[in-house]
Short mmCIF file of N, CA and C in Angstrom, two decimals:
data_model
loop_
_atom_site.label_atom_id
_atom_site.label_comp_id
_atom_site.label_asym_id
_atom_site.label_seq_id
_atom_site.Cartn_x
_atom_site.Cartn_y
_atom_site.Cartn_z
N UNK A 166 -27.71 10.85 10.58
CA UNK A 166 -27.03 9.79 11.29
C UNK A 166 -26.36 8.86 10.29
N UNK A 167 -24.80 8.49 10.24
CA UNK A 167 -24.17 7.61 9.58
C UNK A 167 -24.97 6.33 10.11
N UNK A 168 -24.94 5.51 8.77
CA UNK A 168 -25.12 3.97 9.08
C UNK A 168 -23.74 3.23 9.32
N UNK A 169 -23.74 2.44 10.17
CA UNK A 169 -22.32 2.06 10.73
C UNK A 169 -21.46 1.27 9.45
N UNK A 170 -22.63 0.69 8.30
CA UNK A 170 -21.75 -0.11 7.32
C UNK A 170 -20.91 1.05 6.12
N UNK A 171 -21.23 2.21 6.54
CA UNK A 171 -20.78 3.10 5.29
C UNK A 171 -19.24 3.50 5.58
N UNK A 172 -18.57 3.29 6.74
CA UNK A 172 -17.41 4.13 7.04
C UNK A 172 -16.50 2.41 6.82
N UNK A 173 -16.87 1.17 6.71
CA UNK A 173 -16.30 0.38 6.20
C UNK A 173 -15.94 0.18 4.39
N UNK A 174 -16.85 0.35 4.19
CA UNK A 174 -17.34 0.51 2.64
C UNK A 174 -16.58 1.66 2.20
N UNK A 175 -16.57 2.56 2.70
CA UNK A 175 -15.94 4.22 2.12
C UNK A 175 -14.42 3.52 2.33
N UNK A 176 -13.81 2.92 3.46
CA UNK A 176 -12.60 2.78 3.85
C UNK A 176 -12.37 1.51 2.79
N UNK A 177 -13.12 1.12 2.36
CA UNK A 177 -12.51 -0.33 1.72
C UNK A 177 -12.39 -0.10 -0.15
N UNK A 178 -13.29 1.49 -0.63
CA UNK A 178 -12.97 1.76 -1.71
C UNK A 178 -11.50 2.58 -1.78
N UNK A 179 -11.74 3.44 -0.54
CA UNK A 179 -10.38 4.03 -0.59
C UNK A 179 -9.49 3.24 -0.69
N UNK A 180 -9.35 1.69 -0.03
CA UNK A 180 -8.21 0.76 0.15
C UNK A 180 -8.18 0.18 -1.58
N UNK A 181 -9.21 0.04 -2.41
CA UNK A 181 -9.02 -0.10 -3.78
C UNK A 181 -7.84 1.13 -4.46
N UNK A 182 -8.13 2.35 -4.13
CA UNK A 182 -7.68 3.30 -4.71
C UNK A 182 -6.25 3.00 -4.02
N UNK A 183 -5.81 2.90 -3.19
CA UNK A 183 -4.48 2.80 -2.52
C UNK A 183 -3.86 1.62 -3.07
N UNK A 184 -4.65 0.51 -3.43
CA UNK A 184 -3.93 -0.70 -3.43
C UNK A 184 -3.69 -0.47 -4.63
N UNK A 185 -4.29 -0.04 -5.83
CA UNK A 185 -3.39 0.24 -6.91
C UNK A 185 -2.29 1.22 -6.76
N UNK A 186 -2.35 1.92 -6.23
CA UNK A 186 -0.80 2.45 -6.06
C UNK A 186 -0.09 1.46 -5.04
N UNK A 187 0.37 1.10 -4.29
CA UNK A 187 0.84 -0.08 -3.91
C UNK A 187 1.25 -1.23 -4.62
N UNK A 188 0.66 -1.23 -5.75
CA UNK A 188 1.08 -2.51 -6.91
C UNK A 188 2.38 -1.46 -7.67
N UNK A 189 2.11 -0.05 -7.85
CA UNK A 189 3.43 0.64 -8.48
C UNK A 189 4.51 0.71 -7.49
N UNK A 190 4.32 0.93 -6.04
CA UNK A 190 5.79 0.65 -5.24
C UNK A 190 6.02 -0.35 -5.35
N UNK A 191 5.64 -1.33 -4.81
CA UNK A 191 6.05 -2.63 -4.86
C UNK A 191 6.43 -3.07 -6.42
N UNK A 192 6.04 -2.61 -7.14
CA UNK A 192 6.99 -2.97 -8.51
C UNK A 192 8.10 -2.19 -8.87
N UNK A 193 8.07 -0.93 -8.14
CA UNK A 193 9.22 -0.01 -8.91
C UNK A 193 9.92 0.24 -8.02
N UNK A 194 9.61 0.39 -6.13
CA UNK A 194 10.78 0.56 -5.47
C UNK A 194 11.80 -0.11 -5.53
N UNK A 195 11.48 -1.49 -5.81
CA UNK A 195 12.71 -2.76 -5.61
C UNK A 195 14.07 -2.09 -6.92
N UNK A 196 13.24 -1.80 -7.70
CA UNK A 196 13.85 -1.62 -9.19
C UNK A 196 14.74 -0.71 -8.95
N UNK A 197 14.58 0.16 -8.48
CA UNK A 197 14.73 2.21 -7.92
C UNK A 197 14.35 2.66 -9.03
N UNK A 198 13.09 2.51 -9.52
CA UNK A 198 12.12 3.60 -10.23
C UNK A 198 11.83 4.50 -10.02
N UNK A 199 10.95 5.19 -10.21
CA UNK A 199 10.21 6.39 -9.87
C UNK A 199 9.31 5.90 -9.86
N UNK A 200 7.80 6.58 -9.19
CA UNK A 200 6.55 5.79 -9.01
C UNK A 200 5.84 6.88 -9.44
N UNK A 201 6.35 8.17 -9.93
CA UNK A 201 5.74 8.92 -10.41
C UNK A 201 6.22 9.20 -12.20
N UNK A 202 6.98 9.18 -12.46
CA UNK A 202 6.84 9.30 -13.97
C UNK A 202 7.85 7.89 -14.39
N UNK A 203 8.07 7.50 -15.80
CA UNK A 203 6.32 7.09 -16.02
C UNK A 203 5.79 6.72 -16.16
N UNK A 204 4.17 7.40 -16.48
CA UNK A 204 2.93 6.85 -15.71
C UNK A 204 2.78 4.78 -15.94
N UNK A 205 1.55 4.62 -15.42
CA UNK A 205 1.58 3.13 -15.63
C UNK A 205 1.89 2.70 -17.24
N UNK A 206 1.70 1.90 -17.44
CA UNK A 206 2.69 0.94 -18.80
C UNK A 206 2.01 -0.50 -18.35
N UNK A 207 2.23 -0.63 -19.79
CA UNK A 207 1.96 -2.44 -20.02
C UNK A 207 3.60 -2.47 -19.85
N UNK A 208 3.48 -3.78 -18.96
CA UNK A 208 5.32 -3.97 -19.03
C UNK A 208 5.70 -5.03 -20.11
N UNK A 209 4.72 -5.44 -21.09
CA UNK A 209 5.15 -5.96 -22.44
C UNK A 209 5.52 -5.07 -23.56
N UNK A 210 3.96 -4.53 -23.63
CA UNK A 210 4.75 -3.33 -25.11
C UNK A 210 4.92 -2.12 -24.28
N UNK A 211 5.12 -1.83 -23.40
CA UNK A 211 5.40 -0.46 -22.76
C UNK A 211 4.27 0.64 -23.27
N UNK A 212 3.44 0.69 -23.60
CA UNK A 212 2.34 1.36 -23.94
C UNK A 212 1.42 2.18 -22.86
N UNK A 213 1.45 3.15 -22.49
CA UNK A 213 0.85 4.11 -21.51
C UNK A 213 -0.44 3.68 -21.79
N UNK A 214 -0.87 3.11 -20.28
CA UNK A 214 -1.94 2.91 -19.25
C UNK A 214 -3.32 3.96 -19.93
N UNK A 215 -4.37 3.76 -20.24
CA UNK A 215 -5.00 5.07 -20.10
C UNK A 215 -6.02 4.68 -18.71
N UNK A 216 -6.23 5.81 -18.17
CA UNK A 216 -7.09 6.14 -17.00
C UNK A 216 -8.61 5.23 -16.96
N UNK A 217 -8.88 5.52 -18.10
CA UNK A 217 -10.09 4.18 -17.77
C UNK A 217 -10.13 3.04 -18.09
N UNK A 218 -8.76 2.56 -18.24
CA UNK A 218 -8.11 1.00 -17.89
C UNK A 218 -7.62 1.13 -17.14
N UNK A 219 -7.56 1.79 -15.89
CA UNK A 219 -6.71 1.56 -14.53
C UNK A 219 -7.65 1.99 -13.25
N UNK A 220 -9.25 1.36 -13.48
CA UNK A 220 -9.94 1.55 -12.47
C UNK A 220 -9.81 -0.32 -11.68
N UNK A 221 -9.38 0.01 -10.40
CA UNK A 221 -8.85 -1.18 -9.65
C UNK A 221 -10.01 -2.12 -10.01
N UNK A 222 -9.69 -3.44 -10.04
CA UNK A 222 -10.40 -4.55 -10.11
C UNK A 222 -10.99 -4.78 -11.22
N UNK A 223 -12.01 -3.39 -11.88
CA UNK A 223 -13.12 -3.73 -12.30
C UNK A 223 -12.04 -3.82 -14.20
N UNK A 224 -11.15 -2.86 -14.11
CA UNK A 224 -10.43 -2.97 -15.44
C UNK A 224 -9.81 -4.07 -16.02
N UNK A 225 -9.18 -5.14 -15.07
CA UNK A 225 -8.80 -6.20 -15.24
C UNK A 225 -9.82 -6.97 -15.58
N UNK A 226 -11.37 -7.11 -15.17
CA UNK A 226 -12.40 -7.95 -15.08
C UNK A 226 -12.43 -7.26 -16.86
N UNK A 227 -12.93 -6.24 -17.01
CA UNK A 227 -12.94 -5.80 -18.33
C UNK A 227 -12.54 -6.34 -19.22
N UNK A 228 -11.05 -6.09 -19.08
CA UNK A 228 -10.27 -6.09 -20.29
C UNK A 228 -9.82 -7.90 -20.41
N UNK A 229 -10.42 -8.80 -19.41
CA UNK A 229 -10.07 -9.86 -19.66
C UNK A 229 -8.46 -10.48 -19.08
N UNK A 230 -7.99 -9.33 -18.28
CA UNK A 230 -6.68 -9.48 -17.66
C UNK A 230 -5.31 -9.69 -18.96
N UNK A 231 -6.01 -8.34 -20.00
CA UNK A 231 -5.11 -8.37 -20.92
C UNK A 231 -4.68 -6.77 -21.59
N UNK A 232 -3.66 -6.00 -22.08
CA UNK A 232 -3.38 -5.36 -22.23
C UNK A 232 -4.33 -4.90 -23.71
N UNK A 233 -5.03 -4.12 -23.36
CA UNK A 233 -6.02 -3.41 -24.55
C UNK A 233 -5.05 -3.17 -25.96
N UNK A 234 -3.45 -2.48 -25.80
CA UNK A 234 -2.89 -2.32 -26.93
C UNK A 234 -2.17 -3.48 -27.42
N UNK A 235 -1.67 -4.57 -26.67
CA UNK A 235 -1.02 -5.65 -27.18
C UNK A 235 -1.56 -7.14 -26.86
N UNK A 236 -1.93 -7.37 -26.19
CA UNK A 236 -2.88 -8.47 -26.14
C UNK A 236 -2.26 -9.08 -24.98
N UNK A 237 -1.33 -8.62 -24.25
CA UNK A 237 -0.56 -9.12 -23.36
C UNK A 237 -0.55 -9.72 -22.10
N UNK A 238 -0.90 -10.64 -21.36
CA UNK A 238 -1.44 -10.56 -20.12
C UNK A 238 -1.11 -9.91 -18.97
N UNK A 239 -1.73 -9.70 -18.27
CA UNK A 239 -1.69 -8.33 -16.95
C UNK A 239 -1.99 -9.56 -15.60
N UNK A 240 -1.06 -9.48 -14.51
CA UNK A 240 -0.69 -10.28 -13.85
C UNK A 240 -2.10 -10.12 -12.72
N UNK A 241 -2.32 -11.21 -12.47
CA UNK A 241 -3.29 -11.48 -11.06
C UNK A 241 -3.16 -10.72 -10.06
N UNK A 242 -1.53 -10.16 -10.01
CA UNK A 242 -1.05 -9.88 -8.96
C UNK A 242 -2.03 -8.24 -8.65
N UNK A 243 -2.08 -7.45 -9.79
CA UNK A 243 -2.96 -5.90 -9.50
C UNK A 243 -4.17 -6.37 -9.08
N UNK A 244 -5.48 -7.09 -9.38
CA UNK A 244 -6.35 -6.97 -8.42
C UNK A 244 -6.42 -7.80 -7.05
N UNK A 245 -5.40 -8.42 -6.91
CA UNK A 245 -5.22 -9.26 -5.38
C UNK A 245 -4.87 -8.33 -4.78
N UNK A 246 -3.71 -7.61 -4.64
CA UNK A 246 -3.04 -6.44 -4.41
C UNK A 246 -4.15 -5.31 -4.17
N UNK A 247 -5.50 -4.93 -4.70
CA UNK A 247 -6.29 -4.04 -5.02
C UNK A 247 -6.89 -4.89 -4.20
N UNK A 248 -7.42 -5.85 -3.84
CA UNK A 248 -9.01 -6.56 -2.87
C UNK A 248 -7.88 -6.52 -1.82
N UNK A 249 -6.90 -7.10 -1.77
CA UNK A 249 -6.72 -7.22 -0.23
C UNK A 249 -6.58 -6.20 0.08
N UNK A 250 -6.29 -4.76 -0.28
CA UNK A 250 -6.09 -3.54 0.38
C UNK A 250 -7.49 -3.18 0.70
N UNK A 251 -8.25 -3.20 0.00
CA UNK A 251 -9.50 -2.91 0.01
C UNK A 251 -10.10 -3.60 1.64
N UNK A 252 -9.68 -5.04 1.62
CA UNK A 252 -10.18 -5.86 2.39
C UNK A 252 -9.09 -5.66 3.90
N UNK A 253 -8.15 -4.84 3.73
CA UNK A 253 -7.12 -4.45 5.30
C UNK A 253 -7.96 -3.22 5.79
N UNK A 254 -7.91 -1.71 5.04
CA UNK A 254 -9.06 -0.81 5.20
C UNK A 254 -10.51 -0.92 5.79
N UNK A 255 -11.01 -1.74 4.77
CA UNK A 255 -12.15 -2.32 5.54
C UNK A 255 -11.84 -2.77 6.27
N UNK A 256 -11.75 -3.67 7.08
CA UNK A 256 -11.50 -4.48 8.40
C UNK A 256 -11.18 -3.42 9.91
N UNK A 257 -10.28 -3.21 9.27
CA UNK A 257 -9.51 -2.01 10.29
C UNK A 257 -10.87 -0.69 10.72
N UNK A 258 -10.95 -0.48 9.68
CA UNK A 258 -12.19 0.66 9.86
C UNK A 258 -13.61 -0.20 10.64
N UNK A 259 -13.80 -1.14 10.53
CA UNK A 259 -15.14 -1.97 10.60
C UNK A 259 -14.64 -2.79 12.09
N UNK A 260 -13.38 -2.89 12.75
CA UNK A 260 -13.27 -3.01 14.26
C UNK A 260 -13.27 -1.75 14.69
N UNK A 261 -12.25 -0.98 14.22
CA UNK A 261 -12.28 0.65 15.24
C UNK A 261 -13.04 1.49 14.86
N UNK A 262 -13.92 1.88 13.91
CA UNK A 262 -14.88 2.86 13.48
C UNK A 262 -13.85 3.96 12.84
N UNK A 263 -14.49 5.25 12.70
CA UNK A 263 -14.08 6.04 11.91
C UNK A 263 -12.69 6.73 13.38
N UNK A 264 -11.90 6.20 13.83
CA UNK A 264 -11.09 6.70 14.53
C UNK A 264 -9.68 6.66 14.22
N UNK A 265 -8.88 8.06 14.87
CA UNK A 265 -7.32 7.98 14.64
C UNK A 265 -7.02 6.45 14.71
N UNK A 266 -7.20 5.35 15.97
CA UNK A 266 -6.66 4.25 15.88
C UNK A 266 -7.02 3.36 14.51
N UNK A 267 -7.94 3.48 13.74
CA UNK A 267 -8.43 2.58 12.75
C UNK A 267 -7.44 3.68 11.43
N UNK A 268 -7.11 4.50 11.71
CA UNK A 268 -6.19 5.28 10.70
C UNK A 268 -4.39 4.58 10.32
N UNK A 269 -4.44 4.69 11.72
CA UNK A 269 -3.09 4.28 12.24
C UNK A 269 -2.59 2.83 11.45
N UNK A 270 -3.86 2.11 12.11
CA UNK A 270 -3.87 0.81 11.91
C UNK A 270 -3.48 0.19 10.39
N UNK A 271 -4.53 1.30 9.77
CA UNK A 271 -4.75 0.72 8.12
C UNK A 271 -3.85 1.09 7.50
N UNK A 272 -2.56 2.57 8.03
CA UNK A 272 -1.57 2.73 7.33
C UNK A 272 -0.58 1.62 7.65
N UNK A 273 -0.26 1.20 8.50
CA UNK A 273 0.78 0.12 9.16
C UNK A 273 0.68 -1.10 8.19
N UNK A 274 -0.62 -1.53 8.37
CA UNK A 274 -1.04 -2.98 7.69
C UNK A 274 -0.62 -2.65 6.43
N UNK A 275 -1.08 -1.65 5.47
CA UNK A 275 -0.51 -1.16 4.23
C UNK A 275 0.39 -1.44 4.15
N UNK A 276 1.54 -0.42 4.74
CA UNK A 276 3.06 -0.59 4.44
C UNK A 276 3.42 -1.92 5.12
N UNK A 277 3.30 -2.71 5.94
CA UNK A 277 3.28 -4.42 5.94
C UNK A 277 2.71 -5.17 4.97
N UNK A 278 1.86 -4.73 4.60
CA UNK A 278 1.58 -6.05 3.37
C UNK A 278 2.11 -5.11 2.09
N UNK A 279 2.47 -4.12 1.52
CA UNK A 279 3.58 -3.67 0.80
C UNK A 279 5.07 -4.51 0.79
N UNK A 280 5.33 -4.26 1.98
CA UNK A 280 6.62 -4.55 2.15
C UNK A 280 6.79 -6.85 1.79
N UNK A 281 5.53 -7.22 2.81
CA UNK A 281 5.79 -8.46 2.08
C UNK A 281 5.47 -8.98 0.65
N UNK A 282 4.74 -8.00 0.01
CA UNK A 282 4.71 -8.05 -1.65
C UNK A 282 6.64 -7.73 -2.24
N UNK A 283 6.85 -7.27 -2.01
CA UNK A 283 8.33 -6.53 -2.51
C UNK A 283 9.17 -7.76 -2.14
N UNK A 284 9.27 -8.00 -0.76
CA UNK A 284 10.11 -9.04 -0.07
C UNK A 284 9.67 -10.21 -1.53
N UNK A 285 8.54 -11.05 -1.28
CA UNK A 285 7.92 -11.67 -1.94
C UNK A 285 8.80 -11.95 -2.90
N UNK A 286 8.10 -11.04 -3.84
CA UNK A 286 9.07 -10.91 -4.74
C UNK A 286 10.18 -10.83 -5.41
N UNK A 287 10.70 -9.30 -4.84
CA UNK A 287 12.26 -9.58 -5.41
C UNK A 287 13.43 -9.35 -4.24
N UNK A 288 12.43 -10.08 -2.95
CA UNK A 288 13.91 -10.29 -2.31
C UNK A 288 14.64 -9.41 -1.17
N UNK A 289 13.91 -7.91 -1.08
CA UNK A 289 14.36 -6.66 -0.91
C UNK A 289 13.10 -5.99 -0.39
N UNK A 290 13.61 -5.39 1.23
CA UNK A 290 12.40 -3.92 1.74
C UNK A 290 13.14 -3.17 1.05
N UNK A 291 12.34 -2.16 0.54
CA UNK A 291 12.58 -0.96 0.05
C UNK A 291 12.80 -0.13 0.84
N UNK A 292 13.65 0.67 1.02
CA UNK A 292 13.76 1.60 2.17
C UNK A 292 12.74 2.81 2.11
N UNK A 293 11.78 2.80 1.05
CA UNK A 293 10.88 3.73 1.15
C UNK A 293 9.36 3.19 2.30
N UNK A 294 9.81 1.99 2.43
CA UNK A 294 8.35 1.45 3.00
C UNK A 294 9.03 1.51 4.66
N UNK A 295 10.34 0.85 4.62
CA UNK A 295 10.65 1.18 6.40
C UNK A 295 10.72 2.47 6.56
N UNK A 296 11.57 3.34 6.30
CA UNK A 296 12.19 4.38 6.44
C UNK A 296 10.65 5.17 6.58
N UNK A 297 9.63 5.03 5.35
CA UNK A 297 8.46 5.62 5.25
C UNK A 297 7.50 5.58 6.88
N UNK A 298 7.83 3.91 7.13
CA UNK A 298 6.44 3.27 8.02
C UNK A 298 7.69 4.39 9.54
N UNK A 299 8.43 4.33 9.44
CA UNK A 299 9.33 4.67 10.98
C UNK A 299 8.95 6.63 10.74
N UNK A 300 9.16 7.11 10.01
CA UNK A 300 8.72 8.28 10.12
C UNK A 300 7.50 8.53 10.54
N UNK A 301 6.33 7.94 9.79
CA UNK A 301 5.03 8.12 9.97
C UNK A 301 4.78 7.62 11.47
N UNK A 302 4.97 6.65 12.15
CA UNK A 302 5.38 6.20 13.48
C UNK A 302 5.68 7.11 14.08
N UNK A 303 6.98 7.62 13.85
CA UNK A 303 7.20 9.21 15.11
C UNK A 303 6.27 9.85 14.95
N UNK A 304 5.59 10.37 13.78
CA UNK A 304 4.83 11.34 13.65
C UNK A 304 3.65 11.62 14.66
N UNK A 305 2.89 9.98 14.24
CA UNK A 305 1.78 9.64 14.65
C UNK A 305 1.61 9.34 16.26
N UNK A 306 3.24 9.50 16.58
CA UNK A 306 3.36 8.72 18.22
C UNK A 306 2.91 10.36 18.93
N UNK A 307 3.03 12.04 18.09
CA UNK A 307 2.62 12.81 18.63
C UNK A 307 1.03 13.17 18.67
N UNK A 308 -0.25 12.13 18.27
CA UNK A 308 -1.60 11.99 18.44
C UNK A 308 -1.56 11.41 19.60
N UNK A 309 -2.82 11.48 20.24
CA UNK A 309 -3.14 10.80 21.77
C UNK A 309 -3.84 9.07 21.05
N UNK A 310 -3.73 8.53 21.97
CA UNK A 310 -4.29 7.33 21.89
C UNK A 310 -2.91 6.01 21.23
N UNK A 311 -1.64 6.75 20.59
CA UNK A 311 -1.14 5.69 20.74
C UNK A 311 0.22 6.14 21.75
N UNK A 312 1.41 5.41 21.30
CA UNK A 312 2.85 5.04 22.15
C UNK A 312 3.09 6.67 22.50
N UNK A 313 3.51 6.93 23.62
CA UNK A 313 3.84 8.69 23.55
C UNK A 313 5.12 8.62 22.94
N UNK A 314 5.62 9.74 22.54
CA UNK A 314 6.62 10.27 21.58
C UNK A 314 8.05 10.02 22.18
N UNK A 315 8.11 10.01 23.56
CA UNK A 315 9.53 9.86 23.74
C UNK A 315 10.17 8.35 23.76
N UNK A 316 8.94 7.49 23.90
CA UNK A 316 9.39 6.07 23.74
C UNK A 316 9.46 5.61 22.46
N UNK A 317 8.65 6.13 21.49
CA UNK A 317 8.70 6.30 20.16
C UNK A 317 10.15 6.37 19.52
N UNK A 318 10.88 7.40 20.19
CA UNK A 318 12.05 7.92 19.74
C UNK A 318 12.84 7.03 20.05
N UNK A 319 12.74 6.71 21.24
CA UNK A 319 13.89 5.59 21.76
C UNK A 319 14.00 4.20 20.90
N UNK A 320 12.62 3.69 20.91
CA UNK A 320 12.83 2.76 20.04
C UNK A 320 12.95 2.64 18.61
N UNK A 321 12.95 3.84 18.10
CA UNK A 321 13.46 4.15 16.63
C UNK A 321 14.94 4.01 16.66
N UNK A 322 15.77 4.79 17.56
CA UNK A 322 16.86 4.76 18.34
C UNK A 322 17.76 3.02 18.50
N UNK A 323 16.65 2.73 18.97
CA UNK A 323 17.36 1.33 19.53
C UNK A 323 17.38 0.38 18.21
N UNK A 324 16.11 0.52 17.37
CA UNK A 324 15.85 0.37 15.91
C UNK A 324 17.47 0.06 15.39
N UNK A 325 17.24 1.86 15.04
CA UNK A 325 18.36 1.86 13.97
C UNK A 325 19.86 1.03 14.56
N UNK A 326 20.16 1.39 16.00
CA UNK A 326 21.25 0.85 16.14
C UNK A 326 21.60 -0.52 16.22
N UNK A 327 20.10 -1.44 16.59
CA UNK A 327 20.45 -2.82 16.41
C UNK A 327 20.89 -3.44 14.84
N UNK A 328 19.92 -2.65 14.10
CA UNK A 328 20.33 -2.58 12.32
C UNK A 328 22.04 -2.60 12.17
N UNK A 329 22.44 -1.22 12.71
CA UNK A 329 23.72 -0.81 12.33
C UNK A 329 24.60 -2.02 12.62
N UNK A 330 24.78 -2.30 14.16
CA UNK A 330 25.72 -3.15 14.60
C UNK A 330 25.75 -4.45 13.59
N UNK A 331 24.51 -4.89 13.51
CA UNK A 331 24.08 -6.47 13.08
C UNK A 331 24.52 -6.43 11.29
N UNK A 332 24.42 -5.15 10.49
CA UNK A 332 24.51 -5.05 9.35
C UNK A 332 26.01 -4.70 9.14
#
């Protein structure tokens, strides 16, 4: 028998592991980076990341919120970015339990608090986080329990065209 606090806890490390990637879109979509090569970097001396300085939260606590090869400081912003994801996952999982709706949920909130990190910042949604969150939306509108698929469509529909006209 699961204990009911473990599928929050499991969901809120996974949301660690996510929220560091989330600190690389939100820094590199705005830019038009790549988020895959390359890999992380001190963005002072550009010095490749190694893997056991890039365990969420606890590496920053480590290293003193400073770059191991240059002494550089490493912004607040990666473990806020890393707890609050942690802390959307959890939540989400810890009202709906281990269900499609608590899935749904925690991807949405993601790419929303993504997107207001980026905004935040420099100004700009990335079209990887709408474009991303509206696909995954149709997708997900073909599971039971949320919007059925043809209203889905429509309002993707009505979406894009209020965009078009207004832009």
């Amino acid at each position: 028998m699961t204990e009911a606090w473990m599928v929050p806890v499991m969901a809120g490390l996974f949301g660690l592991m996510v929220g560091s990637f989330l600190n690389v879109c939100t820094l590199r979509w705005p830019q038009d980076e790549s988020i895959v090569s390359p890999g992380p970097r001190c963005p002072k001396c550009l010095k490749p990341v190694q893997w056991y300085d890039n365990v969420p939260i606890l590496s920053w606590i480590i290293l003193r919120a400073r770059c191991r090869s240059c002494a550089g400081p490493i912004s607040v912003q990666y473990p806020l970015v890393e707890l609050a994801s942690a802390l959307i996952w959890a939540g989400v999982f810890a009202v709906h339990g281990a269900t499609l709706e608590a899935l749904r949920g925690g991807i949405f909130l993601w790419i929303l608090f993504g997107i207001s990190i980026a905004d935040a910042r420099f100004y700009i949604i990335p079209n990887q986080f709408s474009m991303g969150g509206a696909v995954i939306g149709l997708g997900m509108s073909f599971f039971p329990g949320g919007i059925e698929w043809t209203r889905s469509i429509i309002g993707a529909v009505v979406g894009y065209a209020v965009l078009w006209i207004v832009g």
